[in-house]
Coordinates of C-alpha atoms in Angstrom, one line a residue:
M1 CA -148.9 102.9 -10.2
A2 CA -149.2 106.2 -8.4
S3 CA -151.3 105.0 -5.5
G4 CA -149.3 101.7 -5.1
Y5 CA -152.1 99.3 -6.2
Q6 CA -151.1 96.7 -8.7
E7 CA -154.6 96.1 -10.1
S8 CA -157.6 98.2 -10.7
G9 CA -160.7 97.5 -8.7
D10 CA -162.3 95.8 -11.7
A11 CA -159.3 93.5 -12.4
R12 CA -160.9 90.3 -11.1
G13 CA -164.1 91.0 -13.1
T14 CA -167.4 92.8 -12.4
F15 CA -170.9 91.9 -11.5
L16 CA -173.8 94.2 -12.3
G17 CA -171.2 96.7 -13.4
H18 CA -169.3 96.8 -10.2
P19 CA -166.1 95.1 -9.0
K20 CA -166.7 91.7 -7.6
G21 CA -165.0 92.8 -4.4
L22 CA -168.0 95.1 -3.6
F23 CA -170.2 92.0 -3.2
V24 CA -167.7 90.3 -0.9
L25 CA -168.0 93.3 1.3
F26 CA -171.7 93.4 0.7
F27 CA -172.3 89.8 2.2
A28 CA -169.6 90.2 4.9
E29 CA -171.3 93.4 6.2
M30 CA -174.7 91.9 5.7
W31 CA -174.0 89.1 8.1
E32 CA -172.2 91.4 10.5
R33 CA -175.3 93.6 10.6
F34 CA -177.5 90.5 11.0
S35 CA -175.7 89.6 14.2
Y36 CA -175.6 93.2 15.6
Y37 CA -179.2 94.1 14.9
G38 CA -180.5 90.7 15.9
M39 CA -178.7 91.2 19.3
R40 CA -179.8 94.9 19.4
A41 CA -183.5 94.0 19.0
L42 CA -183.3 91.8 22.1
L43 CA -180.9 93.7 24.3
I44 CA -183.3 96.1 26.1
F45 CA -185.7 93.2 26.9
Y46 CA -182.8 91.0 28.0
L47 CA -181.7 93.6 30.5
V48 CA -185.2 94.4 31.8
Q49 CA -186.7 90.9 31.8
H50 CA -183.8 88.6 32.3
W51 CA -181.2 90.5 34.3
M52 CA -184.0 92.5 36.1
F53 CA -182.6 96.0 35.6
S54 CA -185.1 98.9 35.8
D55 CA -186.2 100.6 32.6
S56 CA -184.0 103.6 33.5
E57 CA -180.9 101.5 34.3
A58 CA -181.3 99.3 31.3
S59 CA -181.6 102.4 29.0
V60 CA -178.4 103.8 30.3
I61 CA -176.6 100.5 29.9
Y62 CA -178.0 100.2 26.4
G63 CA -176.8 103.8 25.6
A64 CA -173.3 103.2 27.0
Y65 CA -173.0 99.9 25.1
T66 CA -174.1 101.4 21.7
A67 CA -171.9 104.5 22.4
L68 CA -168.8 102.3 22.9
V69 CA -169.7 100.4 19.7
Y70 CA -169.5 103.6 17.8
I71 CA -166.5 105.2 19.5
T72 CA -164.1 102.3 19.1
P73 CA -163.9 102.7 15.4
V74 CA -161.9 105.9 16.0
V75 CA -159.1 103.7 17.5
G76 CA -159.7 100.9 15.0
G77 CA -159.5 103.3 12.0
Y78 CA -156.2 104.7 13.3
L79 CA -154.6 101.3 13.8
A80 CA -155.7 100.3 10.3
D81 CA -154.4 103.5 8.7
R82 CA -151.1 103.4 10.6
Y83 CA -150.3 99.8 10.8
L84 CA -152.7 96.9 10.1
G85 CA -154.4 98.0 6.9
Q86 CA -158.2 97.8 6.7
R87 CA -158.4 94.1 5.6
K88 CA -156.6 92.7 8.5
A89 CA -158.4 95.0 10.9
V90 CA -161.8 93.9 9.5
A91 CA -160.8 90.1 9.7
F92 CA -159.7 90.5 13.4
G93 CA -162.8 92.5 14.3
A94 CA -165.0 89.8 12.8
L95 CA -163.2 87.1 14.8
L96 CA -163.8 89.1 18.1
L97 CA -167.4 89.7 17.2
T98 CA -168.1 86.1 16.5
F99 CA -166.7 85.1 19.9
G100 CA -168.7 87.9 21.6
H101 CA -172.0 87.0 20.1
F102 CA -171.7 83.3 20.9
L103 CA -170.8 84.3 24.5
M104 CA -174.2 86.2 24.7
A105 CA -175.9 82.7 24.4
F106 CA -174.7 81.9 27.9
E107 CA -177.7 83.4 29.8
G108 CA -177.5 81.7 33.3
S109 CA -180.5 81.8 35.4
G110 CA -181.0 85.6 35.4
G111 CA -181.1 88.3 38.0
Q112 CA -178.2 90.5 39.0
D113 CA -176.8 88.1 41.6
D114 CA -176.1 85.5 38.8
A115 CA -172.4 84.9 38.1
A116 CA -173.3 84.6 34.4
L117 CA -173.8 88.4 34.5
N118 CA -170.1 88.7 34.3
I119 CA -170.0 86.6 31.1
F120 CA -172.7 88.9 29.7
W121 CA -170.5 92.0 30.4
L122 CA -167.6 90.1 28.8
A123 CA -169.7 89.3 25.7
L124 CA -170.6 93.0 25.3
A125 CA -166.9 93.9 25.6
F126 CA -165.8 91.5 22.8
I127 CA -168.6 92.9 20.6
I128 CA -167.5 96.5 21.3
V129 CA -163.8 96.0 20.6
G130 CA -164.7 93.8 17.5
S131 CA -166.9 96.6 16.2
G132 CA -164.1 99.0 16.6
F133 CA -161.9 97.1 14.2
L134 CA -164.6 96.3 11.7
K135 CA -167.1 99.2 11.5
A136 CA -165.2 102.1 9.8
N137 CA -162.6 100.0 8.0
I138 CA -165.0 97.8 5.9
S139 CA -166.7 101.1 4.6
V140 CA -163.2 102.4 3.7
I141 CA -162.4 99.3 1.6
V142 CA -165.6 100.0 -0.5
G143 CA -164.2 103.4 -1.4
Q144 CA -160.8 102.0 -2.3
L145 CA -162.3 99.9 -5.1
Y146 CA -163.1 103.1 -7.0
S147 CA -161.3 106.2 -8.1
R148 CA -162.3 109.4 -6.5
T149 CA -164.1 110.6 -9.6
D150 CA -165.7 107.3 -10.6
I151 CA -169.4 107.9 -11.2
R152 CA -170.2 104.4 -9.8
R153 CA -169.2 105.4 -6.2
D154 CA -172.6 106.5 -4.9
P155 CA -174.5 103.6 -6.6
A156 CA -171.8 101.3 -5.0
Y157 CA -172.4 102.8 -1.6
T158 CA -176.2 102.4 -2.1
I159 CA -175.7 98.7 -2.8
F160 CA -173.5 98.4 0.2
Y161 CA -175.9 100.2 2.4
M162 CA -178.7 97.9 1.2
G163 CA -176.6 95.0 2.3
I164 CA -176.4 96.5 5.8
N165 CA -180.1 96.9 6.0
L166 CA -181.0 93.5 4.6
G167 CA -178.8 91.9 7.3
A168 CA -180.4 94.2 9.9
A169 CA -183.9 93.2 8.8
L170 CA -183.2 89.5 8.9
G171 CA -181.4 89.7 12.1
A172 CA -184.3 91.5 13.9
I173 CA -186.9 89.2 12.5
I174 CA -185.0 85.8 13.0
A175 CA -183.0 86.5 16.2
G176 CA -185.7 88.7 17.7
W177 CA -188.4 86.1 17.1
L178 CA -186.3 83.2 18.4
G179 CA -185.2 85.1 21.4
Q180 CA -188.6 86.3 22.6
T181 CA -190.4 83.1 21.5
Y182 CA -188.0 80.2 22.4
G183 CA -185.4 81.7 24.8
W184 CA -182.6 84.3 24.8
S185 CA -179.9 81.8 24.0
Y186 CA -181.6 80.9 20.7
G187 CA -181.8 84.5 19.6
F188 CA -178.2 85.4 20.6
G189 CA -177.0 82.1 19.2
A190 CA -178.5 82.9 15.8
A191 CA -176.7 86.2 15.9
G192 CA -173.4 84.4 16.5
I193 CA -173.9 82.1 13.6
G194 CA -174.6 85.1 11.4
M195 CA -171.4 86.7 12.4
L196 CA -169.4 83.5 11.7
L197 CA -170.9 83.4 8.2
G198 CA -169.7 87.0 7.7
L199 CA -166.2 86.1 8.8
I200 CA -166.1 83.1 6.4
V201 CA -167.3 85.2 3.4
F202 CA -164.7 87.9 4.1
V203 CA -161.8 85.4 4.3
W204 CA -163.0 83.5 1.3
G205 CA -163.3 86.6 -0.8
K206 CA -159.9 88.1 -0.1
P207 CA -158.6 87.6 -3.8
L208 CA -161.5 89.6 -5.1
L209 CA -160.4 92.7 -3.1
V210 CA -157.4 93.0 -5.4
G211 CA -155.0 94.2 -2.8
R212 CA -157.3 96.8 -1.3
G213 CA -157.0 97.5 2.5
E214 CA -153.5 96.0 2.8
S215 CA -151.0 97.5 5.3
S216 CA -148.9 100.4 4.0
V217 CA -146.1 99.3 6.4
P218 CA -145.9 95.5 6.2
E219 CA -142.3 95.5 7.2
R220 CA -143.4 97.3 10.5
L221 CA -145.9 94.5 11.1
E222 CA -143.1 91.9 10.6
S223 CA -140.6 93.6 13.1
K224 CA -140.2 92.2 16.5
V225 CA -141.1 93.8 19.9
G226 CA -139.6 91.8 22.7
G227 CA -139.3 88.8 20.4
I228 CA -142.9 89.0 19.4
K229 CA -144.0 90.1 15.9
F230 CA -145.4 93.6 16.1
E231 CA -148.7 92.5 14.4
W232 CA -149.3 90.1 17.2
V233 CA -148.4 92.7 19.8
L234 CA -151.4 94.8 18.4
Y235 CA -153.7 91.8 18.7
I236 CA -152.6 91.1 22.3
L237 CA -153.1 94.6 23.3
S238 CA -156.6 94.5 21.7
F239 CA -157.5 91.5 23.8
A240 CA -156.3 93.5 26.9
T241 CA -158.6 96.3 25.8
V242 CA -161.5 93.8 26.0
G243 CA -160.7 93.7 29.8
L244 CA -160.8 97.5 30.0
I245 CA -164.2 97.6 28.2
W246 CA -165.5 94.8 30.5
F247 CA -164.9 97.2 33.4
L248 CA -166.2 100.4 31.7
I249 CA -169.5 98.9 30.5
Q250 CA -170.4 98.3 34.2
Y251 CA -169.9 102.0 35.1
Q252 CA -171.9 103.9 32.6
A253 CA -171.3 107.3 34.2
L254 CA -167.6 106.8 33.6
V255 CA -168.3 106.1 29.9
G256 CA -170.1 109.4 29.6
S257 CA -167.3 111.3 31.2
L258 CA -164.7 109.6 29.0
L259 CA -166.8 110.2 26.0
G260 CA -166.9 113.9 26.6
I261 CA -163.1 114.1 27.2
A262 CA -162.3 112.0 24.1
G263 CA -164.7 114.0 22.1
V264 CA -163.0 117.4 22.9
I265 CA -159.6 115.9 22.2
L266 CA -160.7 114.4 18.9
V267 CA -162.4 117.5 17.7
A268 CA -159.5 119.7 18.7
Y269 CA -157.0 117.4 16.9
V270 CA -159.1 117.3 13.6
L271 CA -159.5 121.1 13.7
F272 CA -155.9 121.7 14.5
T273 CA -154.8 119.5 11.7
A274 CA -157.2 121.2 9.3
V275 CA -156.0 124.8 10.3
V276 CA -152.3 124.0 10.5
K277 CA -151.5 121.3 8.0
L278 CA -154.1 121.5 5.2
A279 CA -154.4 123.8 2.2
P280 CA -157.2 126.4 2.5
E281 CA -159.8 124.4 0.4
D282 CA -159.1 121.1 2.2
R283 CA -159.3 123.0 5.5
D284 CA -162.8 124.4 4.5
R285 CA -163.9 120.9 3.5
I286 CA -163.0 119.6 7.0
F287 CA -165.0 122.5 8.5
A288 CA -168.0 121.4 6.4
A289 CA -167.5 117.8 7.4
M290 CA -167.4 118.7 11.0
F291 CA -170.6 120.7 10.7
L292 CA -172.3 117.6 9.2
I293 CA -170.8 115.5 12.0
F294 CA -172.2 117.7 14.8
G295 CA -175.6 117.8 13.1
S296 CA -175.7 114.1 13.1
I297 CA -175.4 113.9 16.9
L298 CA -178.9 115.2 17.5
F299 CA -180.2 112.9 14.8
W300 CA -178.8 109.7 16.3
A301 CA -179.7 110.8 19.9
L302 CA -183.4 110.7 18.8
F303 CA -183.3 108.0 16.0
E304 CA -181.7 105.5 18.4
Q305 CA -184.7 105.6 20.7
A306 CA -185.8 102.7 18.4
G307 CA -183.9 100.1 20.3
S308 CA -184.6 101.3 23.8
S309 CA -187.6 103.5 24.8
L310 CA -189.6 103.0 21.5
N311 CA -188.9 99.3 21.7
L312 CA -190.3 99.2 25.3
F313 CA -193.3 101.4 24.2
T314 CA -194.1 99.0 21.4
D315 CA -194.0 96.1 23.8
R316 CA -196.3 97.7 26.4
S317 CA -198.5 100.3 24.8
V318 CA -199.1 99.2 21.2
D319 CA -201.6 96.7 19.7
R320 CA -199.1 94.4 18.1
N321 CA -201.7 92.0 16.7
L322 CA -201.1 91.5 13.0
F323 CA -203.4 89.1 11.1
G324 CA -204.4 87.4 14.3
I325 CA -200.7 86.9 15.4
D326 CA -199.3 88.7 18.5
V327 CA -195.9 89.8 17.0
P328 CA -193.0 90.1 19.5
A329 CA -192.0 93.7 19.9
S330 CA -188.3 93.0 18.9
V331 CA -189.5 92.0 15.4
F332 CA -190.7 95.5 14.8
Q333 CA -187.0 96.5 14.9
S334 CA -186.9 95.1 11.3
I335 CA -189.3 97.8 9.9
N336 CA -186.7 100.4 9.5
A337 CA -184.3 98.2 7.6
I338 CA -187.1 96.8 5.4
Y339 CA -188.0 100.4 4.5
I340 CA -184.3 101.2 3.7
V341 CA -184.1 98.2 1.3
L342 CA -187.3 99.3 -0.4
L343 CA -186.7 103.0 -0.5
A344 CA -182.9 103.3 -0.9
P345 CA -183.2 102.8 -4.7
V346 CA -186.1 105.2 -4.9
F347 CA -183.9 107.9 -3.2
A348 CA -180.9 107.1 -5.4
I349 CA -183.1 107.6 -8.5
L350 CA -184.6 110.7 -7.0
W351 CA -181.3 112.4 -6.2
T352 CA -180.1 111.5 -9.7
A353 CA -183.2 112.9 -11.5
L354 CA -183.0 116.1 -9.4
G355 CA -179.3 116.4 -10.0
R356 CA -179.8 116.3 -13.8
R357 CA -182.2 119.2 -13.5
G358 CA -179.9 121.1 -11.1
L359 CA -182.5 120.8 -8.4
E360 CA -180.8 118.3 -6.1
P361 CA -180.5 119.6 -2.4
S362 CA -177.0 120.0 -1.1
A363 CA -175.7 117.6 1.5
P364 CA -176.3 120.1 4.4
A365 CA -179.9 120.7 3.1
K366 CA -180.5 116.9 3.0
F367 CA -179.3 116.8 6.7
G368 CA -181.9 119.5 7.6
L369 CA -184.6 117.5 5.7
G370 CA -183.6 114.4 7.6
L371 CA -184.0 116.1 11.0
I372 CA -187.4 117.5 10.0
Q373 CA -188.7 114.1 9.1
L374 CA -187.2 112.5 12.3
G375 CA -189.1 115.1 14.4
A376 CA -192.3 114.6 12.4
G377 CA -192.1 110.8 13.1
F378 CA -192.3 111.4 16.9
L379 CA -195.1 113.9 16.4
V380 CA -197.1 111.4 14.3
L381 CA -196.8 108.7 17.0
V382 CA -197.9 111.2 19.7
A383 CA -200.8 112.2 17.7
G384 CA -201.8 108.5 17.1
A385 CA -201.5 107.6 20.8
L386 CA -203.6 110.6 21.9
A387 CA -206.3 109.8 19.3
A388 CA -206.5 106.3 20.7
G389 CA -207.3 107.8 24.1
T390 CA -205.9 107.3 27.7
G391 CA -205.6 103.6 28.7
N392 CA -206.1 102.3 25.2
L393 CA -203.3 100.6 23.1
T394 CA -201.9 102.7 20.2
P395 CA -202.8 101.3 16.8
V396 CA -199.9 99.5 15.3
I397 CA -200.1 101.6 12.1
F398 CA -198.5 104.5 14.0
I399 CA -195.4 102.3 14.6
F400 CA -195.1 101.7 10.9
L401 CA -195.5 105.5 10.3
I402 CA -192.9 106.6 12.8
Y403 CA -190.4 104.1 11.3
L404 CA -191.3 105.4 7.8
L405 CA -190.6 108.9 8.6
H406 CA -187.4 108.1 10.5
T407 CA -186.3 105.9 7.5
T408 CA -186.8 108.7 5.0
G409 CA -185.0 111.0 7.4
E410 CA -182.2 108.5 7.7
L411 CA -181.9 108.2 3.9
C412 CA -181.5 112.0 3.7
L413 CA -178.7 111.9 6.2
S414 CA -176.8 108.6 6.7
P415 CA -175.7 107.5 3.3
V416 CA -175.2 111.1 2.3
G417 CA -173.0 111.6 5.4
L418 CA -171.0 108.5 4.8
S419 CA -170.4 109.5 1.2
A420 CA -169.4 113.0 2.1
M421 CA -167.0 112.2 5.0
N422 CA -164.3 110.5 3.1
R423 CA -165.0 112.5 -0.1
L424 CA -164.4 115.8 1.7
A425 CA -161.3 114.5 3.6
P426 CA -157.8 114.2 2.2
A427 CA -156.8 110.5 1.6
H428 CA -154.5 110.4 4.5
M429 CA -157.3 111.4 6.9
A430 CA -160.0 109.1 5.4
S431 CA -160.3 106.6 8.3
L432 CA -159.9 109.3 10.9
I433 CA -162.8 111.3 9.5
M434 CA -164.8 108.2 9.1
G435 CA -164.0 107.3 12.7
T436 CA -165.0 110.8 13.8
W437 CA -168.4 110.3 12.0
F438 CA -168.8 107.1 14.0
F439 CA -167.8 109.1 17.2
A440 CA -170.7 111.4 16.5
S441 CA -172.9 108.4 16.4
A442 CA -171.4 107.3 19.7
T443 CA -172.2 110.5 21.3
G444 CA -175.7 110.4 19.9
N445 CA -176.2 106.9 21.2
F446 CA -175.1 107.8 24.7
A447 CA -177.4 110.8 24.6
A448 CA -180.1 108.4 23.4
G449 CA -179.6 106.3 26.5
L450 CA -180.0 109.4 28.7
I451 CA -183.2 110.4 26.9
A452 CA -184.6 106.9 27.2
S453 CA -183.7 106.8 30.9
A454 CA -185.7 110.0 31.4
V455 CA -188.6 108.4 29.5
G456 CA -188.4 105.3 31.6
A457 CA -187.8 106.9 35.0
E458 CA -189.4 105.0 37.9
G459 CA -193.1 105.3 37.9
A460 CA -193.4 106.9 34.5
G461 CA -196.1 105.7 32.2
P462 CA -197.2 106.1 28.6
D463 CA -198.0 109.7 29.2
R464 CA -194.4 110.5 30.1
V465 CA -193.2 108.8 26.9
L466 CA -195.6 110.9 24.9
E467 CA -194.5 114.1 26.7
V468 CA -190.9 113.5 25.9
Y469 CA -191.5 112.5 22.3
S470 CA -193.5 115.6 21.7
T471 CA -190.7 117.8 23.0
V472 CA -187.9 116.1 21.1
G473 CA -190.1 116.0 18.0
W474 CA -190.5 119.8 17.9
V475 CA -186.9 120.4 18.7
A476 CA -185.8 118.2 15.7
V477 CA -188.1 120.0 13.4
G478 CA -186.9 123.4 14.6
V479 CA -183.2 122.5 14.3
G480 CA -183.8 120.9 10.8
V481 CA -185.3 124.2 9.6
G482 CA -182.3 126.1 10.9
V483 CA -179.8 123.7 9.1
I484 CA -181.6 124.3 5.8
V485 CA -181.4 128.0 6.2
I486 CA -177.6 128.0 6.6
S487 CA -177.0 125.1 4.2
P488 CA -175.8 127.4 1.3
L489 CA -172.9 128.6 3.5
I490 CA -171.9 125.0 4.3
K491 CA -172.1 124.0 0.7
K492 CA -169.7 126.8 -0.2
L493 CA -167.2 125.6 2.3
M494 CA -167.2 122.2 0.5
H495 CA -165.6 123.6 -2.7
L496 CA -167.1 120.8 -4.7
D497 CA -166.4 122.5 -8.0
T498 CA -162.6 122.1 -7.5
L499 CA -162.7 118.6 -6.0
A500 CA -160.4 116.3 -7.9
D501 CA -158.4 113.0 -7.5
D502 CA -155.4 113.1 -5.3
T503 CA -153.2 111.7 -8.0
I504 CA -153.3 112.0 -11.8
D505 CA -154.0 109.4 -14.4
D506 CA -155.2 106.8 -11.8
D507 CA -158.9 106.7 -12.5
L508 CA -158.9 102.9 -12.3
E509 CA -157.2 102.9 -8.9
G510 CA -159.2 102.8 -5.7
Q511 CA -159.1 105.6 -3.3
R512 CA -160.5 105.8 0.3
E513 CA -163.2 108.4 -0.4
I514 CA -166.8 107.4 -1.0
G515 CA -169.3 109.3 -3.1
E516 CA -169.8 111.0 -6.5
P517 CA -170.4 114.7 -7.2
G518 CA -174.1 114.3 -7.1
A519 CA -174.0 112.8 -3.6
A520 CA -173.2 116.2 -2.0
G521 CA -175.7 118.2 -4.0
I522 CA -173.6 119.3 -7.0
H523 CA -174.2 118.1 -10.5
P524 CA -170.9 116.6 -12.0
T525 CA -171.3 118.4 -15.4
T526 CA -172.9 121.7 -14.6
K527 CA -171.1 122.1 -11.2
S528 CA -174.3 123.7 -9.9

């Protein structure tokens, strides 16, 4: 077959109209997200209450950690594309993640003089490198199960995205509650068990992936380097990288500098490739993808306050009593994911209904709508806190409202962005562009740490939080309006009316792109 696949994505049967392999990926990613978000819900409190970092220091550490989690997929995506293939990269990443999450359960006695602090840094390093191998590549395998023009693509990605958020919700509730109620090791241990389950599901379900994600150069992996199989050389070097990350995570300013340098190099490489090596329409599509990537940086810088400054604000300045129970602040990290599970089908139906009438917003317009809702969430929280009065706890309803608006904003941006990235990119650049998307998330996460650090500067109180939230809220609304204004130009660069499969007569073969025509704001029949 033209693309090299021996079987169609449906060859091992379907479930709910989709290849069974989709549900292997669904459950593997669900458990990975369980572990990641369970740990994330606790991390800022662990840094402040156990290791005794200040709010400002903890926020920068949190930002550097989450930034590295999102930047390493650039390297992991490259190694998967060039050598390992996505499946082996995901399996290896899951193994590293399992080890890292279990290391988090070794808490020591606390305080920055505790030798166990070095084990904590090492645990973060394993999680960061493991995420680099898993994050972008498991998303790519989803796309490989379908042809580029298969109308099931966006529904498939919606299903996959719901798996992500189901795991995230369960992780925050279970690990967060265990960690803040019974002890840190219980919460982090639960996250480790979740990651182990994800690894088991992925290995068990290999046959259902029908050859997707395998290496394009298996003979290269079998070749020897100094008497060692090349595949094992890659794994050994990855373990060495854990040591490098162990060093970097302790020097957050260095992470920021390297992030800036790497960002310039990556963007320059992508743009150079687009201008020099691609046909005009593919080049324009890369330019459109880069616009969306840059727009996402501001979104994630503000959205990711959830795990740091907003988490601390919820703990200290919100009435968390629900039905007579004082709910741990970390558990509120599940609200966003629960909203996603509930609202993702609603948005999928909404976009489809609007698309049939030629009214669906384009992908850039959806990005603008996402930013406006993000900003509105902060403004609603500020209004609620001010209405409660100085010195009074903010009613918990406003925490539910900020997460609601942030979630509807996320649903306008994140799944649409994921769908658009690989759909706009040529097949040979799929993992690179997906990695660049995650790099934007890395940049946004590091910026989120800096914003949270400013919010939590020494001596700052709730008034400082509200001041910063008001400022960033209005900025997000303003930028969102600007994005909507120029969205027709960006949509034109996407050339959606001429988008077609890379090969001919291979509609049953999986490609790497994710999405259907309606995902980016153009109706598949009317092309409008």
